[in-house]
Amino acid sequence: MSFSVSLWGAMWLAAMSGCVTAPAPERLLEVPEFSLVDQGGQPVGRADLAGEVWLAAFIFTSCPGPCPMISGHMKEIQEHYRDAPAAADLRLLSFTVDPATDRPEVLRAYGERFGADFGRWRLLTGEPAAVEALIVGGFKQALQRLPPPEGAAGPVNILHAERLMLVDRAGWMRGLPDPYEPDKRRLYAMVDAVLAEGG
């Protein structure tokens, strides 16, 4: 009886505190090797992220639509884990889908605009062919460039994935969390479960 009371008590406390737990999601695909640079011009590849859990987002700096919202969500995630010892090896990565425009200095200014802590949150670019091959062929994410309507001025619009990508310490994609969830409890539960797996 005491076990039942304790169990229900623990469940009640979890519910009242808004805590959500979840089993670690299954492996979906292995992230391929890549060679890009960050907002400071420093090289970044899969090997540099070995042993770290990371969340990837896909953005471009001239995006008038979802990208500022996605980057705002990344800032919220950064702040949620800022002082969490168990998340010391969590990294945030924003991959530009417009590398011809988004050179390192452009990404740095964009990151500063969103309060990026560059020790945890890096913004990546590279040669256009390499970026497209990684996003489409490696990450299996949609990417399509749409020119402005005929006769209209304005930048090219780019359709791309809006979900985040969660990658574990061994370089396997473990899920595509939705950053738009208002309280992000399921997103954090997914990240926490992969972090808890250890090295």
XYZ file of N, CA, C and O in Angstrom:
796
model
N 0.830 -1.204 0.000
C 0.000 0.000 0.000
C 0.864 1.253 0.000
O 0.612 2.203 -0.717
N 1.904 1.237 0.849
C 2.755 2.432 0.916
C 3.432 2.691 -0.423
O 3.635 3.831 -0.815
N 3.778 1.593 -1.173
C 4.395 1.765 -2.483
C 3.435 2.480 -3.435
O 3.802 3.394 -4.148
N 2.143 2.033 -3.399
C 1.145 2.637 -4.275
C 0.975 4.106 -3.951
O 0.879 4.955 -4.833
N 0.895 4.422 -2.660
C 0.745 5.814 -2.257
C 1.927 6.633 -2.739
O 1.784 7.733 -3.280
N 3.144 6.103 -2.560
C 4.336 6.832 -2.987
C 4.355 7.032 -4.498
O 4.706 8.089 -5.001
N 3.957 5.990 -5.237
C 3.954 6.080 -6.689
C 2.977 7.138 -7.159
O 3.311 7.997 -7.977
N 1.739 7.078 -6.622
C 0.748 8.065 -7.029
C 1.137 9.462 -6.573
O 0.886 10.451 -7.271
N 1.791 9.527 -5.408
C 2.256 10.834 -4.941
C 3.289 11.426 -5.879
O 3.255 12.607 -6.198
N 4.212 10.588 -6.343
C 5.237 11.063 -7.278
C 4.613 11.512 -8.593
O 4.998 12.520 -9.175
N 3.600 10.720 -9.069
C 2.935 11.088 -10.321
C 2.191 12.405 -10.162
O 2.193 13.253 -11.053
N 1.554 12.588 -9.014
C 0.821 13.830 -8.777
C 1.763 15.024 -8.739
O 1.498 16.070 -9.331
N 2.913 14.868 -8.069
C 3.870 15.967 -8.000
C 4.403 16.316 -9.374
O 4.567 17.482 -9.712
N 4.666 15.283 -10.188
C 5.154 15.535 -11.539
C 4.118 16.297 -12.351
O 4.436 17.234 -13.080
N 2.853 15.896 -12.209
C 1.790 16.566 -12.957
C 1.633 18.010 -12.506
O 1.467 18.923 -13.318
N 1.682 18.223 -11.186
C 1.509 19.576 -10.662
C 2.664 20.480 -11.035
O 2.500 21.682 -11.200
N 3.857 19.935 -11.158
C 5.022 20.759 -11.485
C 5.163 21.002 -12.979
O 6.015 21.750 -13.422
N 4.305 20.344 -13.788
C 4.395 20.514 -15.230
C 5.532 19.726 -15.838
O 5.910 19.949 -16.985
N 6.078 18.792 -15.090
C 7.206 17.998 -15.573
C 6.729 16.960 -16.566
O 5.725 16.306 -16.351
N 7.453 16.829 -17.670
C 7.156 15.804 -18.658
C 8.401 14.965 -18.841
O 9.483 15.493 -19.034
N 8.246 13.649 -18.736
C 9.371 12.760 -18.994
C 9.031 11.894 -20.195
O 7.859 11.698 -20.519
N 10.054 11.403 -20.856
C 9.829 10.587 -22.050
C 11.016 9.660 -22.224
O 12.144 10.009 -21.848
N 10.785 8.470 -22.787
C 11.924 7.610 -23.107
C 12.743 8.235 -24.227
O 12.231 9.028 -25.023
N 14.008 7.885 -24.285
C 14.859 8.416 -25.343
C 14.338 7.949 -26.694
O 14.029 6.769 -26.867
N 14.207 8.860 -27.659
C 13.706 8.457 -28.976
C 14.698 7.565 -29.712
O 15.902 7.595 -29.453
N 14.180 6.772 -30.634
C 15.010 5.833 -31.386
C 15.892 6.561 -32.397
O 15.613 7.686 -32.804
N 16.939 5.864 -32.827
C 17.800 6.397 -33.877
C 17.051 6.415 -35.203
O 16.400 5.432 -35.559
N 17.174 7.516 -35.938
C 16.497 7.649 -37.224
C 17.470 7.543 -38.394
O 17.247 6.796 -39.325
N 18.535 8.325 -38.363
C 19.557 8.245 -39.403
C 20.858 8.804 -38.866
O 20.869 9.605 -37.930
N 21.960 8.374 -39.451
C 23.272 8.848 -39.028
C 23.632 10.093 -39.827
O 23.544 10.107 -41.055
N 24.013 11.142 -39.116
C 24.413 12.385 -39.777
C 25.740 12.159 -40.494
O 26.683 11.633 -39.904
N 25.841 12.534 -41.769
C 27.092 12.310 -42.495
C 28.184 13.284 -42.077
O 27.921 14.287 -41.407
N 29.388 12.990 -42.478
C 30.484 13.938 -42.267
C 30.188 15.225 -43.037
O 29.579 15.190 -44.115
N 30.612 16.342 -42.480
C 30.469 17.612 -43.195
C 31.593 18.546 -42.783
O 32.250 18.339 -41.754
N 31.818 19.563 -43.594
C 32.874 20.534 -43.325
C 32.342 21.927 -43.634
O 32.208 22.310 -44.804
N 32.002 22.670 -42.582
C 31.466 24.020 -42.721
C 32.281 24.966 -41.843
O 33.281 24.562 -41.241
N 31.864 26.211 -41.787
C 32.508 27.180 -40.894
C 31.423 27.882 -40.093
O 30.275 27.985 -40.524
N 31.813 28.390 -38.910
C 30.836 29.072 -38.071
C 30.911 30.585 -38.268
O 31.619 31.087 -39.146
N 30.180 31.299 -37.426
C 30.075 32.755 -37.528
C 31.411 33.461 -37.304
O 31.563 34.623 -37.648
N 32.378 32.764 -36.767
C 33.710 33.340 -36.577
C 34.710 32.852 -37.597
O 35.904 33.143 -37.489
N 34.234 32.094 -38.586
C 35.122 31.551 -39.604
C 35.862 30.305 -39.168
O 36.744 29.831 -39.882
N 35.498 29.738 -38.012
C 36.162 28.537 -37.508
C 35.540 27.284 -38.134
O 34.314 27.192 -38.244
N 36.371 26.320 -38.544
C 35.818 25.104 -39.155
C 35.010 24.283 -38.156
O 35.358 24.192 -36.972
N 33.928 23.702 -38.660
C 33.065 22.845 -37.848
C 32.685 21.636 -38.698
O 32.212 21.786 -39.826
N 32.901 20.454 -38.144
C 32.499 19.226 -38.807
C 31.874 18.285 -37.813
O 31.821 18.572 -36.607
N 31.408 17.158 -38.281
C 30.773 16.197 -37.382
C 31.725 15.751 -36.284
O 31.331 15.591 -35.128
N 33.001 15.583 -36.634
C 33.973 15.123 -35.641
C 34.130 16.123 -34.500
O 34.402 15.740 -33.357
N 33.944 17.414 -34.789
C 34.062 18.438 -33.750
C 32.918 18.378 -32.747
O 33.013 18.944 -31.661
N 31.833 17.706 -33.124
C 30.654 17.618 -32.263
C 30.540 16.261 -31.571
O 29.569 16.006 -30.859
N 31.525 15.393 -31.786
C 31.493 14.066 -31.173
C 31.436 14.191 -29.659
O 32.155 14.998 -29.058
N 30.577 13.426 -29.038
C 30.435 13.466 -27.582
C 29.488 14.542 -27.098
O 29.274 14.672 -25.889
N 28.905 15.313 -28.015
C 27.965 16.367 -27.644
C 26.593 16.061 -28.241
O 26.470 15.446 -29.298
N 25.564 16.502 -27.538
C 24.197 16.439 -28.053
C 23.909 17.790 -28.695
O 24.283 18.828 -28.145
N 23.270 17.772 -29.853
C 22.983 19.063 -30.475
C 21.604 19.138 -31.105
O 21.031 18.150 -31.504
N 21.099 20.364 -31.101
C 19.847 20.697 -31.768
C 20.186 21.572 -32.963
O 20.859 22.595 -32.815
N 19.717 21.181 -34.135
C 19.981 21.937 -35.354
C 18.710 22.622 -35.835
O 17.618 22.065 -35.757
N 18.879 23.849 -36.332
C 17.790 24.589 -36.968
C 18.255 25.015 -38.353
O 19.456 25.108 -38.620
N 17.290 25.297 -39.224
C 17.595 25.712 -40.585
C 16.975 27.085 -40.815
O 15.764 27.266 -40.654
N 17.832 28.051 -41.180
C 17.385 29.442 -41.273
C 18.130 30.147 -42.404
O 19.095 29.610 -42.955
N 17.701 31.359 -42.752
C 18.530 32.269 -43.531
C 18.243 33.684 -43.058
O 17.125 34.006 -42.629
N 19.242 34.528 -43.087
C 19.171 35.804 -42.383
C 18.217 36.810 -43.010
O 17.748 37.713 -42.328
N 17.929 36.681 -44.311
C 17.002 37.622 -44.959
C 15.573 37.098 -44.961
O 14.692 37.714 -45.563
N 15.328 36.004 -44.286
C 14.008 35.370 -44.242
C 12.989 36.308 -43.589
O 13.192 36.762 -42.467
N 11.881 36.587 -44.288
C 10.858 37.458 -43.707
C 9.805 36.695 -42.914
O 8.941 37.298 -42.285
N 9.851 35.368 -42.975
C 8.782 34.573 -42.381
C 9.175 33.846 -41.126
O 9.362 34.455 -40.063
N 9.340 32.504 -41.194
C 9.496 31.709 -39.969
C 10.863 31.795 -39.313
O 10.978 31.499 -38.118
N 11.916 32.176 -40.053
C 13.269 32.100 -39.477
C 13.456 32.933 -38.207
O 14.064 32.452 -37.246
N 12.965 34.185 -38.159
C 13.094 34.914 -36.896
C 12.387 34.217 -35.737
O 12.871 34.237 -34.598
N 11.256 33.562 -36.028
C 10.551 32.832 -34.966
C 11.367 31.621 -34.530
O 11.502 31.347 -33.330
N 11.930 30.889 -35.505
C 12.757 29.729 -35.171
C 13.950 30.158 -34.332
O 14.294 29.521 -33.327
N 14.591 31.257 -34.724
C 15.752 31.736 -33.962
C 15.350 32.229 -32.582
O 16.101 32.070 -31.617
N 14.156 32.802 -32.477
C 13.647 33.177 -31.155
C 13.434 31.959 -30.270
O 13.719 31.995 -29.066
N 12.955 30.869 -30.860
C 12.796 29.625 -30.099
C 14.158 29.066 -29.681
O 14.315 28.551 -28.564
N 15.143 29.171 -30.557
C 16.493 28.713 -30.197
C 17.030 29.523 -29.015
O 17.668 28.982 -28.107
N 16.759 30.826 -29.008
C 17.181 31.662 -27.880
C 16.492 31.186 -26.590
O 17.120 31.099 -25.526
N 15.206 30.860 -26.692
C 14.471 30.369 -25.517
C 15.073 29.067 -25.004
O 15.227 28.860 -23.788
N 15.432 28.171 -25.916
C 16.060 26.905 -25.524
C 17.426 27.165 -24.889
O 17.785 26.556 -23.873
N 18.194 28.078 -25.473
C 19.491 28.441 -24.911
C 19.344 28.910 -23.466
O 20.093 28.496 -22.579
N 18.357 29.754 -23.217
C 18.170 30.292 -21.873
C 17.667 29.211 -20.914
O 18.052 29.194 -19.741
N 16.829 28.307 -21.397
C 16.321 27.226 -20.542
C 17.467 26.375 -19.998
O 17.437 25.944 -18.834
N 18.469 26.122 -20.837
C 19.568 25.233 -20.436
C 20.821 25.983 -19.977
O 21.831 25.349 -19.687
N 20.746 27.284 -19.886
C 21.956 28.076 -19.606
C 22.679 27.625 -18.349
O 23.897 27.481 -18.341
N 21.957 27.415 -17.266
C 22.590 27.080 -15.983
C 22.325 25.636 -15.566
O 22.396 25.318 -14.376
N 22.037 24.771 -16.540
C 21.745 23.369 -16.221
C 23.014 22.536 -16.333
O 23.515 22.320 -17.438
N 23.585 22.058 -15.207
C 24.829 21.277 -15.268
C 24.719 20.046 -16.155
O 25.679 19.684 -16.847
N 23.556 19.412 -16.177
C 23.397 18.188 -16.974
C 23.399 18.474 -18.473
O 23.514 17.554 -19.282
N 23.279 19.759 -18.840
C 23.246 20.130 -20.257
C 24.509 20.858 -20.687
O 24.506 21.581 -21.685
N 25.592 20.647 -19.967
C 26.833 21.346 -20.297
C 27.336 21.008 -21.691
O 28.028 21.808 -22.322
N 26.998 19.815 -22.185
C 27.470 19.414 -23.511
C 26.363 19.470 -24.561
O 26.435 18.813 -25.594
N 25.316 20.275 -24.315
C 24.289 20.520 -25.323
C 24.710 21.705 -26.184
O 25.097 22.757 -25.656
N 24.648 21.546 -27.492
C 24.991 22.618 -28.422
C 23.795 22.929 -29.316
O 22.990 22.051 -29.628
N 23.703 24.178 -29.740
C 22.695 24.622 -30.692
C 23.407 25.022 -31.976
O 24.404 25.749 -31.926
N 22.896 24.555 -33.099
C 23.497 24.867 -34.396
C 22.420 25.385 -35.333
O 21.384 24.736 -35.504
N 22.667 26.533 -35.943
C 21.774 27.054 -36.976
C 22.497 26.959 -38.308
O 23.542 27.597 -38.502
N 21.946 26.166 -39.214
C 22.518 25.996 -40.551
C 21.813 26.945 -41.509
O 20.588 26.874 -41.658
N 22.561 27.817 -42.178
C 21.921 28.662 -43.172
C 21.566 27.851 -44.409
O 22.311 26.953 -44.805
N 20.430 28.178 -45.003
C 20.046 27.570 -46.281
C 20.334 28.528 -47.439
O 19.987 28.247 -48.581
N 20.984 29.649 -47.123
C 21.355 30.638 -48.142
C 22.825 31.012 -47.963
O 23.164 32.155 -47.652
N 23.722 30.050 -48.143
C 25.138 30.301 -47.846
C 25.796 31.334 -48.764
O 26.793 31.937 -48.377
N 25.249 31.544 -49.955
C 25.832 32.550 -50.851
C 25.718 33.942 -50.243
O 26.585 34.800 -50.459
N 24.676 34.169 -49.480
C 24.478 35.464 -48.811
C 25.008 35.443 -47.388
O 25.634 36.405 -46.923
N 24.747 34.368 -46.688
C 25.040 34.297 -45.254
C 26.470 33.834 -45.008
O 26.733 32.689 -44.614
N 27.404 34.740 -45.222
C 28.798 34.477 -44.911
C 28.996 34.607 -43.398
O 28.093 35.074 -42.682
N 30.153 34.228 -42.860
C 30.334 34.238 -41.398
C 30.006 35.566 -40.724
O 29.338 35.584 -39.675
N 30.442 36.681 -41.311
C 30.192 37.971 -40.663
C 28.701 38.313 -40.625
O 28.225 38.956 -39.685
N 27.965 37.869 -41.644
C 26.514 38.094 -41.666
C 25.845 37.253 -40.577
O 24.953 37.726 -39.858
N 26.282 36.015 -40.436
C 25.732 35.144 -39.401
C 26.077 35.643 -38.004
O 25.262 35.524 -37.075
N 27.266 36.209 -37.849
C 27.635 36.747 -36.532
C 26.685 37.873 -36.129
O 26.182 37.907 -35.000
N 26.434 38.792 -37.055
C 25.528 39.904 -36.754
C 24.118 39.392 -36.451
O 23.439 39.893 -35.544
N 23.693 38.397 -37.199
C 22.368 37.806 -36.983
C 22.309 37.140 -35.607
O 21.337 37.319 -34.859
N 23.339 36.379 -35.263
C 23.370 35.737 -33.959
C 23.365 36.738 -32.826
O 22.677 36.547 -31.808
N 24.111 37.810 -32.981
C 24.132 38.856 -31.945
C 22.751 39.473 -31.767
O 22.354 39.821 -30.647
N 22.034 39.613 -32.869
C 20.685 40.171 -32.811
C 19.769 39.316 -31.943
O 18.881 39.831 -31.263
N 20.008 38.016 -31.923
C 19.168 37.111 -31.140
C 19.799 36.718 -29.809
O 19.292 35.831 -29.115
N 20.877 37.366 -29.439
C 21.490 37.092 -28.147
C 22.158 35.742 -28.066
O 22.189 35.121 -26.994
N 22.708 35.263 -29.179
C 23.351 33.953 -29.186
C 24.595 33.951 -28.307
O 25.435 34.851 -28.400
N 24.694 32.949 -27.464
C 25.922 32.678 -26.723
C 26.764 31.788 -27.627
O 26.501 30.594 -27.761
N 27.775 32.368 -28.275
C 28.508 31.632 -29.292
C 29.318 30.467 -28.723
O 29.826 29.644 -29.475
N 29.423 30.381 -27.406
C 30.042 29.216 -26.802
C 29.143 27.991 -26.856
O 29.624 26.857 -26.772
N 27.846 28.227 -26.993
C 26.877 27.129 -27.050
C 26.136 27.092 -28.392
O 25.807 26.025 -28.892
N 25.877 28.258 -28.951
C 25.054 28.365 -30.156
C 25.917 28.879 -31.308
O 26.412 29.999 -31.266
N 26.113 28.042 -32.315
C 26.931 28.411 -33.471
C 26.073 28.436 -34.722
O 25.137 27.653 -34.873
N 26.409 29.354 -35.627
C 25.680 29.506 -36.879
C 26.621 29.128 -38.008
O 27.737 29.659 -38.096
N 26.176 28.200 -38.870
C 27.090 27.562 -39.824
C 26.758 27.877 -41.277
O 25.587 27.962 -41.662
N 27.821 28.016 -42.066
C 27.709 28.250 -43.494
C 28.846 27.521 -44.193
O 29.671 26.875 -43.548
N 28.876 27.633 -45.515
C 29.928 26.968 -46.281
C 29.685 27.140 -47.762
O 28.888 27.992 -48.177
N 30.341 26.334 -48.556
C 30.120 26.394 -49.996
C 28.681 25.968 -50.300
O 28.189 24.982 -49.735
N 27.990 26.698 -51.186
C 26.576 26.386 -51.453
C 26.310 24.923 -51.803
O 25.349 24.333 -51.303
N 27.148 24.337 -52.644
C 26.917 22.937 -53.031
C 27.049 22.010 -51.830
O 26.292 21.043 -51.686
N 28.009 22.297 -50.950
C 28.220 21.460 -49.771
C 27.066 21.590 -48.794
O 26.615 20.590 -48.195
N 26.560 22.810 -48.626
C 25.435 23.029 -47.715
C 24.189 22.322 -48.229
O 23.488 21.628 -47.480
N 23.907 22.468 -49.517
C 22.715 21.819 -50.078
C 22.829 20.295 -49.996
O 21.855 19.610 -49.658
N 24.010 19.769 -50.295
C 24.195 18.320 -50.222
C 23.975 17.813 -48.806
O 23.375 16.744 -48.594
N 24.429 18.554 -47.813
C 24.261 18.144 -46.426
C 22.790 18.179 -46.018
O 22.271 17.223 -45.431
N 22.105 19.277 -46.334
C 20.722 19.436 -45.893
C 19.796 18.449 -46.603
O 18.980 17.775 -45.969
N 19.937 18.353 -47.924
C 19.025 17.507 -48.698
C 19.466 16.041 -48.668
O 18.674 15.147 -48.368
N 20.730 15.795 -48.999
C 21.200 14.418 -49.079
C 21.541 13.807 -47.738
O 21.318 12.611 -47.512
N 22.076 14.618 -46.828
C 22.495 14.098 -45.531
C 21.397 14.111 -44.489
O 21.060 13.084 -43.899
N 20.807 15.302 -44.257
C 19.762 15.433 -43.250
C 18.380 15.026 -43.759
O 17.438 14.926 -42.984
N 18.241 14.844 -45.094
C 16.962 14.448 -45.704
C 15.873 15.479 -45.445
O 14.711 15.158 -45.185
N 16.253 16.757 -45.539
C 15.314 17.840 -45.321
C 15.013 18.550 -46.644
O 15.879 18.654 -47.515
N 13.800 19.063 -46.765
C 13.396 19.761 -47.983
C 14.122 21.100 -48.102
O 14.410 21.758 -47.104
N 14.392 21.486 -49.347
C 15.033 22.773 -49.615
C 14.675 23.181 -51.038
O 14.967 22.456 -51.987
N 14.018 24.337 -51.179
C 13.605 24.797 -52.504
C 13.687 26.314 -52.566
O 13.152 27.013 -51.696
N 14.347 26.804 -53.600
C 14.470 28.249 -53.816
C 13.352 28.711 -54.738
O 13.174 28.173 -55.832
N 12.608 29.721 -54.308
C 11.505 30.263 -55.094
C 11.805 31.706 -55.482
O 11.935 32.565 -54.601
N 11.935 32.013 -56.759
C 12.191 33.395 -57.152
C 10.956 34.259 -56.898
O 9.828 33.736 -56.804
N 11.125 35.563 -56.772
C 9.956 36.431 -56.591
C 9.069 36.366 -57.823
O 9.524 35.993 -58.910
N 7.801 36.707 -57.693
C 6.910 36.699 -58.852
C 7.462 37.566 -59.986
O 8.171 38.544 -59.740
N 7.138 37.210 -61.194
C 7.650 37.930 -62.354
C 7.317 39.417 -62.261
O 6.174 39.798 -62.014
N 8.338 40.228 -62.450
C 8.161 41.670 -62.393
C 8.238 42.251 -60.997
O 8.237 43.475 -60.822
N 8.307 41.396 -59.977
C 8.364 41.886 -58.595
C 9.805 41.937 -58.123
O 10.626 41.100 -58.487
N 10.095 42.959 -57.341
C 11.427 43.066 -56.751
C 11.421 42.352 -55.408
O 10.384 42.168 -54.784
N 12.586 41.976 -54.979
C 12.670 41.355 -53.665
C 13.578 40.159 -53.683
O 13.947 39.661 -54.753
N 13.969 39.683 -52.507
C 14.891 38.554 -52.416
C 14.232 37.236 -52.790
O 13.010 37.112 -52.809
N 15.056 36.277 -53.105
C 14.572 34.928 -53.349
C 14.034 34.357 -52.038
O 14.616 34.560 -50.972
N 12.906 33.677 -52.108
C 12.375 33.010 -50.928
C 12.848 31.558 -50.947
O 13.008 30.963 -52.012
N 13.083 31.010 -49.785
C 13.600 29.647 -49.681
C 12.691 28.844 -48.770
O 12.485 29.211 -47.605
N 12.146 27.772 -49.299
C 11.349 26.860 -48.485
C 12.275 25.843 -47.847
O 13.118 25.236 -48.522
N 12.128 25.651 -46.546
C 13.022 24.739 -45.822
C 12.325 24.204 -44.590
O 11.243 24.670 -44.211
N 12.941 23.216 -43.964
C 12.366 22.595 -42.771
C 12.268 23.605 -41.635
O 13.173 24.422 -41.431
N 11.165 23.529 -40.895
C 10.990 24.406 -39.735
C 11.130 23.659 -38.420
O 11.274 24.281 -37.370
N 11.091 22.338 -38.456
C 11.336 21.582 -37.228
C 12.828 21.571 -36.916
O 13.662 21.765 -37.803
N 13.143 21.340 -35.661
C 14.527 21.195 -35.248
C 14.964 19.749 -35.453
O 14.137 18.858 -35.656
N 16.258 19.538 -35.395
C 16.809 18.189 -35.500
C 17.625 17.912 -34.237
O 18.525 18.688 -33.904
N 17.299 16.833 -33.538
C 18.018 16.442 -32.326
C 19.010 15.339 -32.680
O 18.622 14.305 -33.229
N 20.282 15.563 -32.368
C 21.347 14.617 -32.713
C 22.078 14.210 -31.434
O 22.378 15.050 -30.581
N 22.353 12.906 -31.298
C 22.990 12.421 -30.079
C 24.518 12.480 -30.164
O 25.090 12.927 -31.166
N 25.172 12.019 -29.111
C 26.624 12.124 -29.016
C 27.368 11.295 -30.055
O 28.524 11.564 -30.354
N 26.703 10.289 -30.597
C 27.330 9.433 -31.611
C 27.028 9.903 -33.031
O 27.432 9.258 -33.992
N 26.300 11.032 -33.166
C 26.018 11.567 -34.488
C 24.782 11.003 -35.153
O 24.652 11.092 -36.380
N 23.845 10.476 -34.356
C 22.607 9.945 -34.908
C 21.459 10.911 -34.653
O 21.289 11.406 -33.543
N 20.656 11.166 -35.685
C 19.455 11.961 -35.502
C 18.448 11.146 -34.700
O 18.168 9.993 -35.028
N 17.902 11.775 -33.648
C 17.008 11.058 -32.745
C 15.578 11.592 -32.761
O 14.715 11.045 -32.102
N 15.353 12.661 -33.473
C 14.002 13.196 -33.524
C 13.980 14.555 -34.181
O 15.020 15.175 -34.408
N 12.758 14.994 -34.509
C 12.541 16.303 -35.126
C 11.576 17.086 -34.241
O 10.379 17.174 -34.530
N 12.066 17.644 -33.128
C 11.183 18.355 -32.204
C 10.535 19.576 -32.864
O 11.133 20.222 -33.715
N 9.326 19.865 -32.428
C 8.585 21.021 -32.923
C 8.887 22.227 -32.035
O 8.507 22.237 -30.864
N 9.564 23.262 -32.564
C 9.905 24.409 -31.715
C 8.720 25.299 -31.398
O 8.812 26.168 -30.528
N 7.595 25.111 -32.093
C 6.455 26.006 -31.925
C 5.549 25.632 -30.757
O 4.594 26.348 -30.465
N 5.812 24.511 -30.088
C 4.990 24.167 -28.935
C 5.095 25.262 -27.881
O 6.196 25.660 -27.502
N 3.972 25.758 -27.388
C 4.010 26.931 -26.516
C 4.880 26.775 -25.281
O 5.628 27.681 -24.925
N 4.797 25.619 -24.584
C 5.579 25.494 -23.350
C 6.809 24.605 -23.507
O 7.611 24.489 -22.600
N 6.960 23.964 -24.654
C 8.163 23.191 -24.996
C 8.448 22.020 -24.046
O 9.555 21.493 -24.027
N 7.459 21.588 -23.282
C 7.750 20.513 -22.331
C 8.158 19.226 -23.040
O 9.061 18.524 -22.590
N 7.479 18.893 -24.144
C 7.838 17.663 -24.865
C 9.203 17.794 -25.528
O 9.981 16.840 -25.564
N 9.515 18.978 -26.041
C 10.827 19.198 -26.641
C 11.925 19.019 -25.593
O 12.904 18.298 -25.823
N 11.758 19.647 -24.436
C 12.763 19.529 -23.383
C 12.874 18.089 -22.878
O 13.972 17.623 -22.567
N 11.740 17.388 -22.805
C 11.780 15.995 -22.351
C 12.583 15.138 -23.321
O 13.353 14.253 -22.909
N 12.442 15.382 -24.624
C 13.173 14.635 -25.630
C 14.678 14.917 -25.504
O 15.502 14.003 -25.511
N 15.023 16.201 -25.358
C 16.428 16.573 -25.210
C 17.011 15.979 -23.930
O 18.106 15.421 -23.928
N 16.263 16.086 -22.832
C 16.750 15.581 -21.544
C 16.996 14.076 -21.603
O 17.968 13.574 -21.021
N 16.130 13.355 -22.316
C 16.286 11.904 -22.397
C 17.564 11.534 -23.136
O 18.273 10.604 -22.733
N 17.900 12.257 -24.197
C 19.127 11.968 -24.929
C 20.352 12.414 -24.133
O 21.369 11.715 -24.100
N 20.264 13.546 -23.446
C 21.356 13.983 -22.588
C 21.640 12.968 -21.487
O 22.807 12.724 -21.131
N 20.585 12.351 -20.951
C 20.744 11.419 -19.829
C 21.434 10.121 -20.228
O 21.839 9.362 -19.357
N 21.563 9.883 -21.519
C 22.221 8.647 -21.946
C 23.727 8.670 -21.646
O 24.375 7.643 -21.633
N 24.275 9.838 -21.409
C 25.705 9.915 -21.089
C 26.570 9.723 -22.311
O 26.098 9.652 -23.446
N 27.886 9.655 -22.071
C 28.832 9.538 -23.171
C 28.956 8.133 -23.693
O 28.435 7.192 -23.154
